[in-house]
Short mmCIF file of N, CA and C in Angstrom, two decimals:
data_model
loop_
_atom_site.label_atom_id
_atom_site.label_comp_id
_atom_site.label_asym_id
_atom_site.label_seq_id
_atom_site.Cartn_x
_atom_site.Cartn_y
_atom_site.Cartn_z
N MET A 471 110.86 101.03 123.99
CA MET A 471 111.26 101.20 122.42
C MET A 471 112.80 101.23 122.13
N ASP A 472 113.23 102.03 123.18
CA ASP A 472 114.83 102.03 123.30
C ASP A 472 115.44 100.61 122.88
N CYS A 473 115.25 99.83 123.71
CA CYS A 473 115.57 98.38 123.83
C CYS A 473 115.62 97.65 122.38
N GLU A 474 114.08 97.58 121.85
CA GLU A 474 114.14 97.14 120.63
C GLU A 474 114.68 97.84 119.29
N SER A 475 114.93 98.89 119.60
CA SER A 475 115.66 99.44 118.41
C SER A 475 117.26 99.19 118.35
N ILE A 476 117.56 99.10 119.72
CA ILE A 476 118.78 98.45 119.86
C ILE A 476 119.16 97.04 119.16
N GLN A 477 118.20 96.38 119.60
CA GLN A 477 118.34 94.96 119.43
C GLN A 477 118.15 94.78 117.91
N MET A 478 117.31 95.19 117.31
CA MET A 478 117.20 95.39 115.80
C MET A 478 118.29 95.59 115.02
N ALA A 479 119.08 97.22 115.51
CA ALA A 479 120.12 97.21 114.99
C ALA A 479 121.49 96.34 114.94
N ILE A 480 121.37 95.42 116.35
CA ILE A 480 122.58 94.35 116.24
C ILE A 480 121.98 93.49 115.63
N ALA A 481 120.74 93.09 115.54
CA ALA A 481 120.52 91.84 114.50
C ALA A 481 120.93 92.31 113.30
N GLU A 482 120.69 93.24 112.31
CA GLU A 482 121.21 93.75 111.07
C GLU A 482 122.53 93.79 111.23
N GLU A 483 123.19 93.90 112.11
CA GLU A 483 124.95 93.83 111.72
C GLU A 483 125.38 92.50 111.92
N VAL A 484 124.78 91.77 112.81
CA VAL A 484 125.00 90.23 112.74
C VAL A 484 124.74 89.58 111.30
N GLN A 485 123.47 89.82 110.88
CA GLN A 485 123.28 88.95 109.18
C GLN A 485 124.01 89.83 108.31
N PRO A 486 125.30 88.79 107.67
CA PRO A 486 125.84 89.28 106.64
C PRO A 486 124.85 89.74 105.59
N THR A 487 125.26 90.47 104.38
CA THR A 487 124.82 90.45 103.33
C THR A 487 124.94 89.07 102.65
N THR A 488 123.65 88.94 101.84
CA THR A 488 123.67 87.39 101.06
C THR A 488 124.32 87.59 99.92
N ARG A 489 125.40 86.55 99.71
CA ARG A 489 125.97 86.68 98.38
C ARG A 489 125.97 85.20 97.57
N LYS A 490 126.09 84.82 96.36
CA LYS A 490 126.38 83.95 95.86
C LYS A 490 127.32 83.19 95.95
N GLU A 491 127.53 81.51 96.35
CA GLU A 491 128.68 80.95 96.48
C GLU A 491 129.79 81.06 95.58
N CYS A 492 129.25 81.15 94.01
CA CYS A 492 130.13 81.14 93.16
C CYS A 492 131.53 82.35 93.32
N GLY A 493 130.95 83.45 93.81
CA GLY A 493 132.35 84.24 94.10
C GLY A 493 132.57 85.33 92.92
N LYS A 494 133.09 84.77 92.19
CA LYS A 494 133.76 85.11 90.52
C LYS A 494 133.16 85.77 89.64
N ARG A 495 133.39 86.72 88.99
CA ARG A 495 132.43 86.99 87.71
C ARG A 495 133.38 86.48 86.37
N GLY A 496 132.34 86.78 85.30
CA GLY A 496 132.79 86.25 84.09
C GLY A 496 132.85 84.64 83.41
N ARG A 497 133.18 84.48 82.68
CA ARG A 497 132.92 83.06 82.17
C ARG A 497 133.38 81.85 82.97
N LYS A 498 132.92 80.80 82.94
CA LYS A 498 133.43 79.61 83.81
C LYS A 498 134.15 78.80 83.00
N PRO A 499 135.36 78.27 83.57
CA PRO A 499 136.10 77.60 82.86
C PRO A 499 135.73 76.13 82.42
N GLY A 500 135.69 75.82 81.04
CA GLY A 500 135.55 74.27 80.65
C GLY A 500 133.98 74.32 80.29
N ARG A 501 133.37 75.61 80.35
CA ARG A 501 132.09 75.69 80.14
C ARG A 501 131.86 76.34 78.55
N LYS A 502 132.27 75.83 77.05
CA LYS A 502 132.47 76.74 76.03
C LYS A 502 130.95 76.03 75.42
N THR A 503 130.16 76.99 74.57
CA THR A 503 129.04 76.47 73.78
C THR A 503 129.59 76.32 72.33
N SER A 504 128.71 76.08 71.41
CA SER A 504 128.99 75.57 70.45
C SER A 504 129.68 77.14 69.77
N ASN A 505 128.86 77.95 69.72
CA ASN A 505 129.15 79.43 69.29
C ASN A 505 130.67 79.73 69.51
N GLU A 506 130.68 79.68 70.84
CA GLU A 506 132.39 79.98 71.34
C GLU A 506 133.42 79.21 70.27
N ARG A 507 132.63 78.29 70.32
CA ARG A 507 134.20 77.15 69.85
C ARG A 507 134.31 77.99 68.24
N ILE A 508 132.97 78.03 67.62
CA ILE A 508 133.08 78.57 66.14
C ILE A 508 133.98 80.03 66.26
N ASP A 509 133.08 80.52 67.20
CA ASP A 509 134.00 82.00 67.29
C ASP A 509 135.73 81.98 67.54
N MET A 510 136.15 81.05 68.14
CA MET A 510 137.48 80.46 68.39
C MET A 510 138.06 80.17 67.15
N LYS A 511 137.66 79.40 66.43
CA LYS A 511 138.16 79.04 65.54
C LYS A 511 138.25 80.43 64.13
N ALA A 512 137.12 80.96 64.28
CA ALA A 512 137.20 82.22 63.40
C ALA A 512 138.55 83.19 63.88
N LYS A 513 138.24 83.22 65.26
CA LYS A 513 139.30 84.05 65.62
C LYS A 513 140.83 83.48 65.34
N LEU A 514 140.96 82.51 65.59
CA LEU A 514 142.31 81.90 65.14
C LEU A 514 142.47 81.75 63.78
N GLU A 515 141.49 81.66 62.69
CA GLU A 515 141.93 81.71 61.26
C GLU A 515 142.04 83.32 61.02
N ARG A 516 141.50 84.24 61.54
CA ARG A 516 141.75 85.80 61.41
C ARG A 516 143.08 86.22 61.89
N SER A 517 143.57 85.48 62.87
CA SER A 517 145.14 85.56 63.38
C SER A 517 146.02 85.36 62.45
N ARG A 518 145.76 83.78 61.95
CA ARG A 518 146.95 82.93 60.91
C ARG A 518 146.83 84.13 59.61
N GLN A 519 145.52 84.57 59.21
CA GLN A 519 145.74 85.55 58.25
C GLN A 519 146.14 86.75 57.85
N SER A 520 145.98 87.29 59.57
CA SER A 520 146.89 88.66 59.46
C SER A 520 148.45 88.21 59.65
N ALA A 521 148.81 87.54 60.28
CA ALA A 521 150.20 87.05 60.45
C ALA A 521 150.72 86.80 58.88
N ARG A 522 150.05 86.02 57.79
CA ARG A 522 150.35 86.12 56.88
C ARG A 522 150.57 87.34 55.85
N GLU A 523 149.39 88.41 56.19
CA GLU A 523 149.58 89.78 55.69
C GLU A 523 150.79 90.22 56.10
N CYS A 524 151.22 90.36 57.38
CA CYS A 524 152.10 90.71 58.02
C CYS A 524 153.73 90.26 57.39
N ARG A 525 153.78 89.09 57.37
CA ARG A 525 154.73 88.59 57.00
C ARG A 525 155.06 89.13 55.06
N ALA A 526 153.64 89.09 54.35
CA ALA A 526 153.77 89.65 53.15
C ALA A 526 154.52 91.24 53.02
N ARG A 527 153.71 92.07 53.75
CA ARG A 527 154.36 93.23 54.12
C ARG A 527 155.77 93.43 54.48
N LYS A 528 155.95 92.79 55.41
CA LYS A 528 157.75 92.69 55.94
C LYS A 528 158.59 92.17 54.66
N LYS A 529 158.20 91.36 54.10
CA LYS A 529 159.06 90.93 52.70
C LYS A 529 158.86 92.05 51.95
N LEU A 530 157.81 92.80 51.63
CA LEU A 530 158.13 93.81 50.41
C LEU A 530 158.75 94.89 51.03
N ARG A 531 158.80 95.23 52.25
CA ARG A 531 159.60 96.47 52.67
C ARG A 531 161.18 95.64 52.73
N TYR A 532 161.60 94.84 53.12
CA TYR A 532 163.08 94.55 52.80
C TYR A 532 163.27 94.46 51.30
N GLN A 533 162.29 94.27 50.52
CA GLN A 533 162.70 94.24 49.12
C GLN A 533 162.87 95.56 48.52
N TYR A 534 161.76 96.70 49.03
CA TYR A 534 162.19 97.89 48.60
C TYR A 534 163.50 98.52 49.30
N LEU A 535 163.79 97.75 50.44
CA LEU A 535 164.84 98.60 51.24
C LEU A 535 166.43 97.97 50.42
N GLU A 536 166.26 96.78 49.93
CA GLU A 536 167.27 96.08 49.28
C GLU A 536 167.52 96.69 48.14
N GLU A 537 166.51 97.48 47.25
CA GLU A 537 166.54 97.94 45.94
C GLU A 537 167.20 99.49 46.17
N LEU A 538 166.40 99.93 47.17
CA LEU A 538 167.31 101.47 47.84
C LEU A 538 168.80 101.12 47.67
N VAL A 539 169.39 100.46 48.47
CA VAL A 539 170.53 100.21 49.01
C VAL A 539 171.18 100.14 47.80
N ALA A 540 170.81 99.17 46.86
CA ALA A 540 171.54 99.19 45.28
C ALA A 540 171.68 100.10 44.35
N ASP A 541 170.40 100.94 44.40
CA ASP A 541 170.54 102.40 43.64
C ASP A 541 171.52 103.32 44.79
N ARG A 542 171.62 103.36 45.62
CA ARG A 542 172.75 104.11 46.51
C ARG A 542 174.11 103.62 45.93
N GLU A 543 174.23 102.56 45.94
CA GLU A 543 175.57 101.94 45.59
C GLU A 543 176.19 102.23 44.25
N LYS A 544 175.00 102.13 43.35
CA LYS A 544 175.36 102.45 41.78
C LYS A 544 175.78 104.03 42.12
N ALA A 545 174.77 104.86 42.86
CA ALA A 545 175.32 106.30 42.60
C ALA A 545 176.60 106.72 43.02
N ILE A 546 177.11 105.77 44.06
CA ILE A 546 178.01 105.98 44.84
C ILE A 546 179.17 105.89 43.94
N ILE A 547 179.36 104.77 43.43
CA ILE A 547 180.44 103.89 42.28
C ILE A 547 180.43 105.12 40.85
N SER A 548 179.04 105.90 40.44
CA SER A 548 179.29 106.87 39.71
C SER A 548 179.74 108.19 40.18
N LEU A 549 179.90 108.47 41.28
CA LEU A 549 180.06 109.51 42.00
C LEU A 549 181.71 109.55 42.04
N ARG A 550 181.87 108.29 42.53
CA ARG A 550 183.48 107.71 42.83
C ARG A 550 184.31 107.79 41.36
N ASP A 551 183.62 107.20 40.24
CA ASP A 551 184.10 107.57 39.12
C ASP A 551 184.37 108.91 38.41
N GLU A 552 183.59 109.69 38.57
CA GLU A 552 183.21 111.23 38.55
C GLU A 552 184.45 112.20 39.18
N LEU A 553 184.53 111.59 40.31
CA LEU A 553 185.83 112.13 41.22
C LEU A 553 187.13 111.61 40.65
N GLU A 554 187.29 110.75 40.35
CA GLU A 554 189.07 109.81 39.75
C GLU A 554 188.95 111.14 38.39
N ARG A 555 187.96 111.39 37.45
CA ARG A 555 187.96 111.75 36.58
C ARG A 555 188.72 113.45 36.84
N TYR A 556 187.87 113.97 37.91
CA TYR A 556 188.00 115.12 38.19
C TYR A 556 189.43 115.36 38.71
N MET A 557 189.94 114.68 39.82
CA MET A 557 191.23 114.54 40.14
C MET A 557 192.24 114.48 39.07
N LEU A 558 192.25 113.60 38.06
CA LEU A 558 193.07 113.40 37.16
C LEU A 558 193.09 114.60 36.13
N CYS A 559 192.15 115.28 36.01
CA CYS A 559 191.96 116.60 35.23
C CYS A 559 193.14 117.87 36.04
N SER A 560 192.31 117.64 37.17
CA SER A 560 193.12 118.56 38.07
C SER A 560 194.95 118.36 38.17
N LYS A 561 195.01 117.12 38.09
CA LYS A 561 196.59 116.99 38.37
C LYS A 561 197.07 117.32 36.93
N GLN A 562 196.45 116.86 36.10
CA GLN A 562 196.92 117.41 34.58
C GLN A 562 197.25 118.91 34.27
N LEU A 563 195.98 119.63 34.91
CA LEU A 563 196.02 121.28 35.15
C LEU A 563 197.41 121.61 35.73
N CYS A 564 197.79 120.76 36.85
CA CYS A 564 198.80 121.22 37.33
C CYS A 564 200.00 120.90 36.91
N ASP A 565 200.01 120.11 36.08
CA ASP A 565 201.22 119.96 35.22
C ASP A 565 201.62 120.24 34.07
N LYS A 566 200.62 121.60 33.97
CA LYS A 566 200.99 122.63 32.71
C LYS A 566 200.88 122.09 31.32
N ILE A 567 199.41 121.35 31.34
CA ILE A 567 199.25 120.90 29.93
C ILE A 567 199.20 122.00 29.20
N SER A 568 198.92 121.75 27.61
CA SER A 568 199.17 122.76 26.58
C SER A 568 197.39 123.11 26.61
N SER A 569 196.96 124.17 26.37
CA SER A 569 195.65 124.55 26.44
C SER A 569 194.70 123.49 25.31
N ASN A 570 195.36 122.86 24.23
CA ASN A 570 194.61 122.27 23.42
C ASN A 570 194.12 120.66 24.05
N ASN A 571 195.21 120.52 24.83
CA ASN A 571 194.82 119.42 25.83
C ASN A 571 193.90 119.40 26.75
N ILE A 572 193.78 120.56 27.36
CA ILE A 572 192.64 121.00 28.39
C ILE A 572 191.31 120.96 27.82
N ASP A 573 191.18 121.74 26.64
CA ASP A 573 189.98 121.56 25.84
C ASP A 573 189.27 120.19 25.20
N TYR A 574 190.53 119.31 25.64
CA TYR A 574 190.46 117.85 25.17
C TYR A 574 189.54 117.14 26.20
N LEU A 575 190.24 117.39 27.46
CA LEU A 575 190.16 116.55 28.63
C LEU A 575 188.69 117.34 29.30
N LEU A 576 188.26 118.70 29.11
CA LEU A 576 187.33 119.05 29.40
C LEU A 576 185.97 118.34 28.73
N LYS A 577 186.07 118.29 27.66
CA LYS A 577 185.19 117.98 26.49
C LYS A 577 185.13 116.20 26.99
N ASP A 578 186.26 115.63 27.04
CA ASP A 578 186.06 114.21 27.63
C ASP A 578 185.25 113.98 28.92
N ILE A 579 185.83 114.99 29.73
CA ILE A 579 184.49 114.80 31.17
C ILE A 579 183.33 115.19 30.94
N GLY A 580 182.78 115.64 30.00
CA GLY A 580 181.82 116.67 30.07
C GLY A 580 181.26 117.79 30.43
N ILE A 581 182.23 118.53 30.97
CA ILE A 581 182.26 119.73 31.51
C ILE A 581 182.15 120.66 30.14
N VAL A 582 182.70 121.02 29.00
CA VAL A 582 182.51 121.47 27.98
C VAL A 582 182.08 120.56 26.70
N LYS A 583 180.44 121.36 26.39
CA LYS A 583 180.22 120.41 25.41
C LYS A 583 180.49 120.95 23.76
N GLN A 584 180.86 120.03 23.13
CA GLN A 584 181.07 120.37 21.83
C GLN A 584 180.33 120.97 20.79
N GLU A 585 180.54 122.32 20.28
CA GLU A 585 179.64 123.12 19.59
C GLU A 585 179.23 122.23 18.13
N GLN A 586 178.26 122.53 17.99
CA GLN A 586 177.88 122.10 16.62
C GLN A 586 178.10 123.03 15.59
N THR A 587 178.69 122.73 14.44
CA THR A 587 178.62 123.79 13.32
C THR A 587 177.71 123.59 12.57
N PHE A 588 177.02 124.90 11.71
CA PHE A 588 176.21 124.74 10.90
C PHE A 588 176.39 125.10 9.72
#
């Protein structure tokens, strides 16, 4: 029995496990069914639609940023004008302008509001 069990063990080792000849898993190239072709067309159309939407979002984002920059530029110009008025007022104050002219300048730049008489 000892010899028989050894021969059986050797026979098992010699016989390789049976495998299919194809060896690769997954889809086979060139074998597309009509459903897969339709799915591919639908996938391409979804991709095109997604790209169109992406471009539209990008365009809106750039428009928003351009408006934001334009608003900031207007604010900068306004602040520069205000700064120039303050510098002019400061210079005139340093040149010892009379108190009447100071009141006029302060009203002109909007620091002192004109009082309404009732």
